[in-house]
XYZ file of C-alpha atoms in Angstrom:
677
model
C 0.000 0.000 0.000
C 2.862 2.366 0.910
C 4.567 2.032 -2.462
C 1.333 1.882 -4.458
C 0.024 5.185 -3.089
C 3.353 6.905 -3.717
C 3.591 5.588 -7.292
C -0.014 6.671 -8.006
C 0.931 10.175 -6.804
C 4.001 10.238 -9.071
C 1.972 8.937 -12.019
C -0.689 11.620 -11.481
C 1.971 14.369 -11.393
C 3.520 12.960 -14.578
C 0.165 12.961 -16.406
C -0.621 16.537 -15.302
C 2.767 17.798 -16.529
C 2.338 15.863 -19.790
C -1.136 17.266 -20.503
C 0.028 20.790 -19.660
C 2.992 20.346 -22.015
C 0.550 19.520 -24.822
C -1.450 22.658 -24.007
C -4.497 20.965 -22.462
C -6.599 23.277 -20.268
C -6.625 21.563 -16.882
C -9.399 23.832 -15.548
C -12.071 23.209 -18.218
C -14.871 25.021 -16.338
C -13.067 28.371 -16.617
C -14.202 29.317 -20.146
C -16.990 31.736 -19.162
C -14.679 33.634 -16.835
C -11.941 34.038 -19.461
C -14.493 35.584 -21.836
C -14.662 38.600 -19.496
C -11.016 39.459 -20.101
C -10.063 42.818 -21.586
C -13.352 44.722 -21.348
C -14.750 47.264 -18.872
C -17.445 45.752 -16.631
C -19.011 46.122 -13.210
C -18.225 42.990 -11.222
C -19.543 41.565 -7.988
C -16.943 39.498 -6.137
C -16.798 37.551 -2.886
C -13.409 37.807 -1.143
C -12.154 34.408 0.035
C -8.568 35.301 0.905
C -6.357 38.345 1.311
C -2.646 39.040 1.598
C -1.092 42.262 2.873
C 1.841 43.881 1.061
C 3.671 47.152 1.611
C 1.288 49.448 -0.289
C -1.509 47.145 -1.389
C -3.805 44.321 -0.403
C -4.211 41.390 -2.772
C -7.737 39.995 -2.658
C -8.492 36.528 -3.988
C -12.145 36.538 -5.034
C -14.842 34.364 -6.486
C -16.939 35.967 -9.229
C -20.615 36.249 -8.318
C -21.846 38.488 -11.116
C -21.029 40.770 -14.014
C -23.120 43.753 -15.171
C -26.091 42.617 -13.100
C -26.147 38.963 -14.161
C -25.075 36.046 -11.985
C -22.036 33.982 -12.910
C -21.049 30.560 -11.601
C -17.484 29.552 -12.382
C -14.707 27.549 -10.778
C -11.923 30.068 -11.330
C -10.971 32.984 -9.105
C -9.796 36.570 -9.540
C -6.788 38.302 -7.978
C -7.602 41.961 -7.312
C -4.703 44.216 -6.284
C -6.342 46.880 -4.163
C -4.559 50.186 -3.477
C -6.765 51.643 -0.767
C -6.539 52.286 2.964
C -10.269 52.904 3.283
C -10.845 49.516 4.975
C -8.926 47.204 7.309
C -7.802 44.017 5.573
C -10.030 41.915 7.830
C -13.077 43.884 6.606
C -12.660 42.359 3.159
C -12.749 38.702 4.196
C -15.930 36.944 2.954
C -17.394 40.314 2.014
C -19.064 40.970 -1.303
C -17.431 43.847 -3.152
C -18.249 45.865 -6.271
C -15.384 46.507 -8.690
C -15.647 48.599 -11.849
C -12.786 48.027 -14.221
C -10.953 45.646 -16.527
C -9.681 42.142 -15.870
C -6.779 40.653 -17.786
C -5.032 37.320 -18.200
C -1.740 37.486 -16.247
C 1.501 37.253 -18.189
C 3.278 33.923 -18.297
C 7.005 33.244 -18.387
C 8.726 36.332 -19.804
C 12.350 35.151 -19.934
C 13.732 31.626 -20.529
C 13.536 29.381 -17.413
C 12.359 32.293 -15.267
C 9.272 32.721 -13.075
C 5.938 31.938 -14.731
C 3.476 34.268 -12.993
C 0.436 32.982 -14.867
C 1.112 29.355 -13.958
C 1.723 30.322 -10.336
C -1.680 32.024 -10.208
C -3.303 29.026 -11.901
C -1.854 26.852 -9.123
C -3.904 28.921 -6.667
C -7.010 28.777 -8.870
C -6.665 32.384 -10.131
C -7.430 32.979 -13.818
C -7.639 36.766 -14.166
C -6.164 39.786 -12.401
C -7.274 43.367 -11.908
C -6.183 46.576 -10.214
C -8.460 48.759 -8.100
C -7.931 52.110 -6.403
C -11.415 51.987 -4.967
C -13.903 49.218 -4.197
C -17.310 49.194 -2.586
C -18.140 46.687 0.165
C -21.746 45.500 0.029
C -23.871 44.972 3.126
C -24.518 41.236 3.471
C -25.242 38.730 6.212
C -22.343 36.411 7.000
C -22.997 32.815 8.011
C -21.732 31.490 11.374
C -18.397 30.017 10.115
C -17.671 33.252 8.210
C -18.394 35.346 11.297
C -16.054 33.178 13.361
C -13.199 33.411 10.820
C -13.679 37.177 10.389
C -13.555 37.499 14.183
C -10.251 35.571 14.243
C -8.800 37.951 11.668
C -9.966 40.991 13.616
C -8.108 39.565 16.614
C -5.042 38.982 14.425
C -5.119 42.590 13.232
C -5.375 43.850 16.814
C -2.494 41.580 17.880
C -0.363 42.826 14.974
C -0.993 46.437 15.952
C 0.085 45.711 19.542
C 3.438 44.141 18.603
C 6.569 46.209 19.198
C 8.044 47.725 15.988
C 11.379 45.843 16.117
C 9.764 42.419 16.467
C 6.570 42.953 14.490
C 7.946 41.747 11.156
C 9.487 38.530 12.444
C 6.605 37.567 14.767
C 4.015 38.105 12.000
C 6.144 36.059 9.600
C 6.757 33.326 12.143
C 3.184 33.047 13.416
C 1.062 33.929 10.364
C 3.447 33.689 7.392
C 3.046 37.415 6.646
C 6.348 39.149 5.792
C 4.949 42.532 4.683
C 6.102 44.133 7.947
C 9.647 42.737 7.716
C 12.656 44.779 6.642
C 13.927 43.666 3.203
C 17.531 43.271 4.373
C 16.505 41.046 7.301
C 14.340 38.878 5.051
C 17.190 38.602 2.506
C 19.534 37.347 5.238
C 17.043 34.595 6.114
C 16.844 33.635 2.440
C 20.615 33.481 1.980
C 21.036 31.333 5.112
C 18.331 28.883 4.076
C 16.250 29.761 7.151
C 13.417 31.673 5.471
C 11.190 28.590 5.766
C 10.391 29.607 9.359
C 8.686 32.722 7.927
C 6.245 30.653 5.847
C 3.889 28.653 8.049
C 4.656 25.011 7.304
C 4.971 21.567 8.835
C 7.415 22.892 11.450
C 4.848 25.316 12.855
C 1.947 22.864 12.677
C 3.991 20.149 14.395
C 5.013 22.504 17.223
C 1.374 23.557 17.723
C 0.146 19.947 17.526
C 2.661 18.800 20.159
C 1.599 21.681 22.389
C -2.095 20.822 21.973
C -1.402 17.175 22.758
C 0.330 18.126 26.014
C -2.504 20.480 26.980
C -5.166 17.833 26.299
C -3.226 14.885 27.690
C -5.516 14.423 30.705
C -8.740 15.062 28.811
C -11.032 12.370 27.471
C -9.869 10.889 24.199
C -12.793 12.143 22.067
C -12.744 15.602 23.656
C -8.981 15.903 23.175
C -9.274 14.929 19.502
C -12.099 17.387 18.850
C -10.196 20.196 20.601
C -6.971 19.480 18.675
C -8.684 19.319 15.266
C -10.728 22.486 15.964
C -7.595 24.371 17.078
C -5.619 23.281 14.001
C -8.453 24.252 11.659
C -8.761 27.646 13.374
C -5.038 28.227 12.942
C -5.301 27.214 9.277
C -8.045 29.803 8.697
C -5.994 32.383 10.591
C -3.050 31.795 8.215
C -5.236 31.665 5.067
C -4.560 28.007 4.187
C -1.350 28.033 2.183
C -0.518 24.729 0.454
C 2.058 23.796 3.103
C -0.538 24.364 5.860
C -3.122 22.248 4.018
C -0.556 19.470 3.643
C 0.612 19.582 7.265
C -2.847 19.884 8.872
C -4.338 17.144 6.685
C -1.462 14.788 7.494
C -1.858 15.404 11.230
C -5.625 14.827 11.022
C -4.859 11.541 9.225
C -2.481 10.681 12.053
C -5.170 11.477 14.649
C -7.745 9.350 12.791
C -5.245 6.461 12.580
C -4.664 6.726 16.335
C -8.387 6.850 17.120
C -9.140 3.716 15.092
C -5.880 1.854 15.848
C -4.714 2.021 12.228
C -1.136 2.062 11.011
C 0.074 5.543 10.077
C 2.784 5.908 7.429
C 4.274 9.286 6.504
C 4.974 8.498 2.838
C 1.464 7.092 2.283
C -0.094 10.060 4.069
C 1.805 12.712 2.095
C 1.073 10.861 -1.165
C -2.647 10.739 -0.359
C -2.715 14.482 0.367
C -0.807 15.144 -2.860
C -3.341 13.116 -4.849
C -6.286 14.981 -3.287
C -4.738 18.415 -3.947
C -3.771 17.490 -7.522
C -7.273 16.268 -8.314
C -8.878 19.417 -6.868
C -6.605 21.698 -8.942
C -4.096 19.991 -11.284
C -2.024 23.179 -11.629
C -1.077 22.923 -7.950
C 1.814 20.632 -8.945
C 3.520 23.673 -10.523
C 3.389 25.652 -7.264
C 6.801 26.014 -5.596
C 5.168 25.821 -2.142
C 3.599 22.480 -3.099
C 6.863 21.183 -4.543
C 9.062 22.191 -1.599
C 6.564 21.061 1.048
C 6.067 17.603 -0.452
C 9.702 17.144 -1.439
C 10.789 17.973 2.137
C 8.459 15.346 3.664
C 9.449 12.723 1.073
C 13.121 13.513 1.782
C 12.615 12.876 5.498
C 10.807 9.621 4.760
C 13.342 8.304 2.225
C 16.723 9.724 3.309
C 16.512 9.545 7.114
C 17.463 5.854 7.021
C 20.992 6.541 5.789
C 21.440 9.135 8.561
C 20.246 6.963 11.455
C 23.433 7.525 13.494
C 22.891 11.296 13.576
C 20.745 12.846 16.386
C 17.044 13.325 15.536
C 16.658 17.057 14.877
C 19.953 17.306 12.969
C 19.066 14.153 11.013
C 15.751 15.646 9.910
C 17.331 18.959 8.905
C 20.112 17.200 6.986
C 17.658 14.882 5.206
C 15.584 17.860 4.065
C 18.692 19.790 2.960
C 20.028 16.859 0.923
C 16.604 16.193 -0.551
C 15.822 19.706 -1.741
C 19.321 21.004 -2.576
C 19.008 20.178 -6.287
C 15.521 21.652 -6.465
C 16.599 24.765 -4.545
C 19.540 25.267 -6.914
C 17.377 24.849 -10.030
C 14.447 27.046 -8.949
C 16.160 29.733 -6.857
C 19.715 29.484 -8.274
C 21.483 29.442 -4.946
C 22.332 26.966 -2.230
C 22.983 27.545 1.467
C 25.867 25.258 2.549
C 25.629 26.355 6.195
C 21.834 25.983 6.422
C 22.022 22.667 8.318
C 24.104 24.263 11.087
C 22.301 27.624 11.140
C 18.892 25.937 11.224
C 19.649 24.120 14.504
C 19.530 27.202 16.810
C 16.983 29.001 14.589
C 14.506 26.096 14.641
C 15.092 25.577 18.369
C 14.248 29.217 19.101
C 11.314 29.126 16.686
C 9.890 26.084 18.493
C 9.648 28.228 21.654
C 8.693 31.493 19.932
C 5.688 30.035 18.093
C 3.870 28.773 21.231
C 4.897 31.925 23.128
C 3.446 34.054 20.314
C 0.251 31.996 20.283
C -0.090 32.420 24.043
C 0.443 36.176 23.683
C -2.141 36.234 20.886
C -4.719 34.556 23.150
C -3.941 36.794 26.144
C -4.054 40.007 24.104
C -7.274 38.853 22.402
C -8.874 38.617 25.854
C -7.215 41.454 27.776
C -6.415 43.884 24.947
C -2.675 44.121 25.635
C 0.189 42.631 27.681
C 3.405 44.615 27.897
C 5.356 41.786 29.577
C 4.492 39.220 26.898
C 5.215 41.692 24.114
C 8.679 42.363 25.558
C 9.336 38.619 25.844
C 8.410 38.177 22.177
C 10.644 41.120 21.318
C 13.610 39.356 22.976
C 12.866 36.089 21.162
C 12.699 37.951 17.848
C 15.932 39.813 18.591
C 17.759 36.534 19.328
C 16.544 34.859 16.118
C 17.480 37.871 13.972
C 20.854 38.235 15.710
C 21.801 34.556 15.295
C 20.731 34.669 11.662
C 22.709 37.883 11.052
C 25.984 36.681 12.575
C 25.637 33.442 10.587
C 25.497 35.338 7.294
C 28.931 35.061 5.668
C 29.338 36.731 2.280
C 29.982 34.133 -0.423
C 29.623 31.185 1.976
C 26.147 31.229 3.522
C 24.665 31.625 0.013
C 26.337 30.538 -3.226
C 24.969 31.420 -6.665
C 24.295 28.406 -8.885
C 23.956 28.522 -12.680
C 21.497 26.370 -14.616
C 24.003 23.664 -15.616
C 25.348 23.383 -12.062
C 21.775 23.019 -10.797
C 21.133 20.157 -13.205
C 24.213 18.371 -11.833
C 22.871 18.751 -8.288
C 19.467 17.422 -9.396
C 21.148 14.317 -10.820
C 22.998 13.777 -7.521
C 19.699 14.144 -5.618
C 18.024 11.596 -7.902
C 20.836 9.114 -7.265
C 20.467 9.661 -3.491
C 16.712 9.071 -3.605
C 17.109 6.002 -5.829
C 19.803 4.314 -3.751
C 17.978 4.951 -0.474
C 14.436 4.097 -1.584
C 12.846 1.093 0.102
C 11.722 -0.314 -3.263
C 15.219 -0.303 -4.803
C 16.760 -1.742 -1.623
C 14.258 -4.627 -1.666
C 15.011 -5.333 -5.323
C 18.741 -5.361 -4.539
C 18.327 -7.686 -1.544
C 16.185 -10.077 -3.600
C 18.693 -9.995 -6.444
C 16.066 -8.803 -8.969
C 18.531 -7.431 -11.519
C 15.949 -7.330 -14.282
C 13.583 -5.164 -12.235
C 16.499 -2.978 -11.120
C 17.405 -2.343 -14.763
C 13.781 -1.496 -15.581
C 13.677 0.895 -12.621
C 16.875 2.635 -13.753
C 15.519 2.951 -17.313
C 12.252 4.377 -15.945
C 14.118 6.975 -13.852
C 16.337 7.987 -16.793
C 13.228 8.284 -19.001
C 11.554 10.464 -16.373
C 14.625 12.740 -16.265
C 14.702 13.004 -20.068
C 10.996 13.912 -20.007
C 11.611 16.503 -17.276
C 14.392 18.174 -19.277
C 12.236 18.073 -22.428
C 9.370 19.803 -20.608
C 11.653 22.518 -19.238
C 13.571 22.985 -22.507
C 13.518 26.527 -23.866
C 15.224 27.149 -27.234
C 15.962 30.789 -26.360
C 18.465 29.516 -23.770
C 20.762 28.489 -26.605
C 20.400 31.692 -28.639
C 23.507 33.861 -28.914
C 21.705 37.206 -28.693
C 18.686 37.693 -26.426
C 16.599 40.846 -26.034
C 15.661 40.372 -22.372
C 12.170 41.275 -21.192
C 12.837 43.847 -18.454
C 9.441 45.536 -18.725
C 9.527 49.167 -19.858
C 13.257 49.339 -20.613
C 16.101 47.967 -22.759
C 18.521 45.111 -22.134
C 20.359 42.904 -24.619
C 22.415 39.832 -23.691
C 25.192 38.754 -26.055
C 26.895 35.378 -25.626
C 30.197 34.590 -27.307
C 31.876 31.426 -26.086
C 32.530 31.928 -22.377
C 31.961 35.690 -22.632
C 28.724 37.384 -21.538
C 27.987 40.991 -22.527
C 25.059 43.211 -21.630
C 23.982 46.320 -23.512
C 21.786 48.288 -21.090
C 19.962 46.746 -18.146
C 16.492 48.262 -17.940
C 15.274 49.761 -14.689
C 12.125 50.886 -12.897
C 11.619 53.324 -10.046
C 9.456 50.937 -7.984
C 11.051 47.573 -8.831
C 14.566 46.150 -8.520
C 15.087 44.941 -12.091
C 18.762 44.127 -11.526
C 18.216 41.735 -8.621
C 14.763 40.368 -9.445
C 14.889 40.101 -13.245
C 18.450 40.244 -14.596
C 20.148 38.129 -11.933
C 17.706 35.180 -12.154
C 17.774 35.336 -15.955
C 21.588 35.311 -16.088
C 22.004 32.480 -13.574
C 19.336 30.313 -15.177
C 20.987 30.830 -18.544
C 24.494 29.913 -17.349
C 26.127 33.353 -17.131
C 28.454 33.174 -14.110
C 29.312 36.871 -14.392
C 29.193 39.758 -16.865
C 32.455 40.382 -18.710
C 31.400 43.689 -20.274
C 28.449 46.001 -19.818
C 27.853 48.734 -22.390
C 25.329 51.511 -21.845
C 23.580 53.567 -24.480
C 22.875 56.332 -21.939
C 22.125 56.795 -18.252
C 18.337 57.167 -18.193
C 16.815 55.006 -15.442
C 15.106 52.545 -17.817
C 18.498 51.664 -19.319
C 20.994 52.181 -16.484
C 19.271 51.599 -13.134
C 19.056 47.835 -13.655
C 22.817 47.682 -14.213
C 23.477 49.580 -10.974
C 21.210 47.173 -9.090
C 22.760 44.133 -10.749
C 26.243 45.324 -9.754
C 25.235 45.119 -6.086
C 24.429 41.384 -6.314
C 26.408 40.142 -9.316
C 29.932 40.399 -10.658
C 30.328 42.885 -13.525
C 33.951 43.030 -14.655
C 33.764 46.191 -16.770
C 31.131 48.878 -17.408
C 31.336 51.504 -20.153
C 28.946 54.451 -19.870
C 30.200 56.999 -22.415
C 31.291 55.150 -25.549
C 31.644 57.306 -28.693
C 32.110 56.818 -32.432
C 35.196 54.770 -33.252
C 35.238 52.624 -30.098
C 35.482 48.901 -30.889
C 35.026 46.117 -28.342
C 36.462 42.877 -29.694
C 34.925 39.853 -27.989
C 36.352 37.049 -30.119
C 37.702 36.422 -33.615
C 34.314 36.783 -35.307
C 32.386 38.776 -32.677
C 32.929 42.487 -32.042
C 30.869 45.545 -31.132
C 31.482 48.932 -32.708
C 30.156 52.268 -31.513
C 28.857 54.340 -34.434
C 27.344 57.259 -32.475
C 27.709 59.857 -30.988
C 30.390 61.741 -32.821
C 32.588 63.373 -30.165
C 31.854 66.748 -31.767
C 28.093 66.348 -31.303
C 28.064 65.586 -27.576
C 25.371 67.564 -25.750
C 23.105 67.305 -22.718
C 20.313 65.690 -24.778
C 20.886 62.001 -24.005
C 18.273 60.738 -26.449
C 19.821 62.639 -29.341
C 23.348 61.606 -28.411
C 22.995 58.183 -26.805
C 25.548 55.571 -27.816
C 24.507 53.476 -30.814
C 26.144 50.083 -31.285
C 26.417 47.630 -34.155
C 26.992 44.090 -32.932
C 28.878 42.096 -35.564
C 28.162 38.477 -34.721
C 29.569 35.802 -37.038
C 28.471 37.629 -40.192
C 25.217 39.053 -38.781
C 24.763 42.725 -37.885
C 22.481 43.936 -35.078
C 21.981 47.653 -34.405
C 21.211 48.752 -30.825
C 19.879 52.326 -30.865
C 18.973 53.025 -27.229
C 16.589 56.026 -27.181
C 18.032 57.687 -30.299
C 15.488 60.258 -31.558
C 14.772 61.369 -35.118
C 17.190 64.291 -34.936
C 19.944 61.910 -33.802
C 18.992 59.498 -36.602
C 19.301 62.338 -39.139
C 22.770 63.260 -37.859
C 23.791 59.582 -37.880
C 22.658 59.236 -41.515
C 24.822 62.211 -42.436
C 27.896 60.503 -40.972
C 27.706 57.183 -42.841
C 26.763 55.837 -46.273
C 23.551 53.792 -46.261
C 25.443 50.594 -47.127
C 27.443 50.835 -43.912
C 24.320 51.125 -41.749
C 22.554 48.081 -43.195
C 21.803 45.488 -40.498
C 19.919 42.223 -40.171
C 18.209 43.205 -36.899
C 17.251 46.652 -35.606
C 16.389 47.395 -32.010
C 13.738 50.102 -32.517
C 14.579 53.373 -30.746
C 12.900 54.676 -27.586
C 10.540 51.714 -27.006
C 8.560 52.478 -30.174
C 7.977 56.174 -29.461
C 7.009 58.332 -32.444
C 9.966 60.598 -31.599
C 12.190 57.882 -33.107
C 12.312 55.638 -36.185
C 11.949 57.822 -39.261
C 11.251 56.362 -42.710
C 14.674 57.529 -43.880
C 16.346 55.651 -41.035
C 14.402 52.439 -41.705
C 15.302 52.689 -45.413
C 18.986 53.100 -44.583
C 19.208 50.260 -42.037
C 16.803 48.044 -44.032
C 16.569 45.302 -41.388
C 14.862 41.964 -41.898
C 13.763 41.882 -38.241
C 12.962 44.576 -35.676
C 12.593 44.354 -31.896
C 10.737 46.805 -29.663
C 11.803 46.562 -26.033
C 8.696 47.746 -24.213
C 6.539 46.848 -21.237
C 3.353 48.087 -19.619
C 3.586 51.890 -19.573
C 1.627 55.112 -19.466
C 3.310 56.695 -22.499
C 1.408 54.837 -25.197
C 4.525 52.959 -26.329
C 4.791 51.569 -28.899
C 2.928 54.089 -31.031
C 0.560 52.734 -33.695
C 2.216 54.962 -36.308
C 5.621 53.334 -35.649
C 4.180 49.819 -35.910
C 2.500 50.817 -39.180
C 5.819 52.150 -40.537
C 7.593 48.903 -39.685
C 4.916 46.819 -41.414
C 5.005 49.052 -44.481
C 8.718 48.312 -44.781
C 7.908 44.558 -44.628
C 9.992 44.096 -41.489
C 9.182 41.187 -39.143
C 8.416 42.728 -35.749
C 8.924 41.269 -32.258
C 7.913 42.958 -28.993
C 8.858 42.106 -25.417
C 5.391 42.989 -24.148
C 3.814 40.513 -26.603
C 6.515 37.881 -27.098
C 8.544 38.016 -23.893
C 12.299 37.602 -24.403
C 13.310 37.588 -28.084
């Protein structure tokens, strides 16, 4: 039974991934909802979940109606709400009126990088919207809804009472909410591999379960069980039922049921059963990183603990999890934390005391309104955890960047570990079943080949990539072992360098940047490079290249600067931004930055048309009508054109520019439509 349930779970995951690969819609009842996309409507939603961020509240909603008519659909909506008119707890289970447009979220924008659309699908969300104002309707809540809303009101009051220095960590530790946490502190937890304590998971549920068992030890068996289950369910509703909480609570309830009816409880069977139930309820859940990490961690403990039986319990568990997820962590997040096993020992120990202490403080404050003594105790616990985590952070040691190919090697090592230590393979070896062992090895190799086929992205192996950095420019040039960037994008409210460029480069096997060339220093070209330099090695940066500069990369790859002429330098950066021609093995690619029409005219006067001819043209200024004249397009005469543009308020790219490009019979690609090119 143990092996059968686990193999059924693996088979179900395989089939889901296979069907998704072939483009099958795994949520077939969502058609009516998707028809609402892109048009202005008045919607009536019911909020089923919320999450607090720095300047917004994300509301997960079910659609009740549109323009006065009722709608019944399985899918949900994610509404990003920028308003402080209501407390977040006021939204829960309320019906709200939203007037606006819903849109299908963007999928994967750069090769091997985060797929936002698939992540939302894993939570049941099909469409997204943005609201600056919503209207809450007056409705009657049922008894369970009133109880859960009351819990969240208590949580909000508790959060307000917490001391400023400990508020972020206690909210993360107890409720999984990191909105109140300083970014630098959270980054240190990530680099040390200890950030899992800030996402409510099996660790938290186990600590609470053990505490509840001790409290109810002398109570009658049935009463103790009812109290424990009710408390765990209440905590789940308080933390908004993340996938890891669903997994942990369901497994513990299975354990309680097994104890009540004198049944055998097996961890691997239990986690497989929960995985099957979740996958059947929403097949896209298998693509959720929370699902993958949570289940992989439990399977690692179940499979790998046997080979570590001489190591003390808590260290054995931590080491088993680390070994089990290290390949996955390297592939998905592109870093590993070598010291995480050691750092996790004191952190988890302190967390196991802080969680029950925080729960006790939550209960006391919910009854009495405040408790200065308990708040100061929590503040000391939080200080100790943050301090231990901070002193354990060693630059270049506590977190090591991992490129895509290195991650694949670690995945292969993890697969070997799981295979050698699995009960099934050990039994086959003991019985001398060589034929079955060979079949098992072939099956595992086939599964790996399928996995790499599913994750294959042809852009990874392209030599020149126009990276999707949103509203900005960035071009990646690969030549042998050399990696060159021309511009790096940049946004005022988003760290493009750390959150877009770094993951893209690591996932596409760029260990560092050998040369970075800038067209000019406007934020949407330069800011991303500044941010990247803080977290990534850039060997050389050139910000003021002029006509005549040549950067030779290899025998048949070089970049020449054709503008500005040193005589024409002025304060107008668009007119005089650096223009590059990338000569790549016989192909010519022109990178124009934000060169405007006046700059184009001056450039045309400097060179004969034949010299400016290129195979690919990066259209100037994100498709603005201040760039790209007919004369310039005639001179360059490209076969392909690329507009580097994202969502913006400038109207880029202009319809007139797109029309011009089509009239010249040029094949057009756009980052906002095509992602990375």
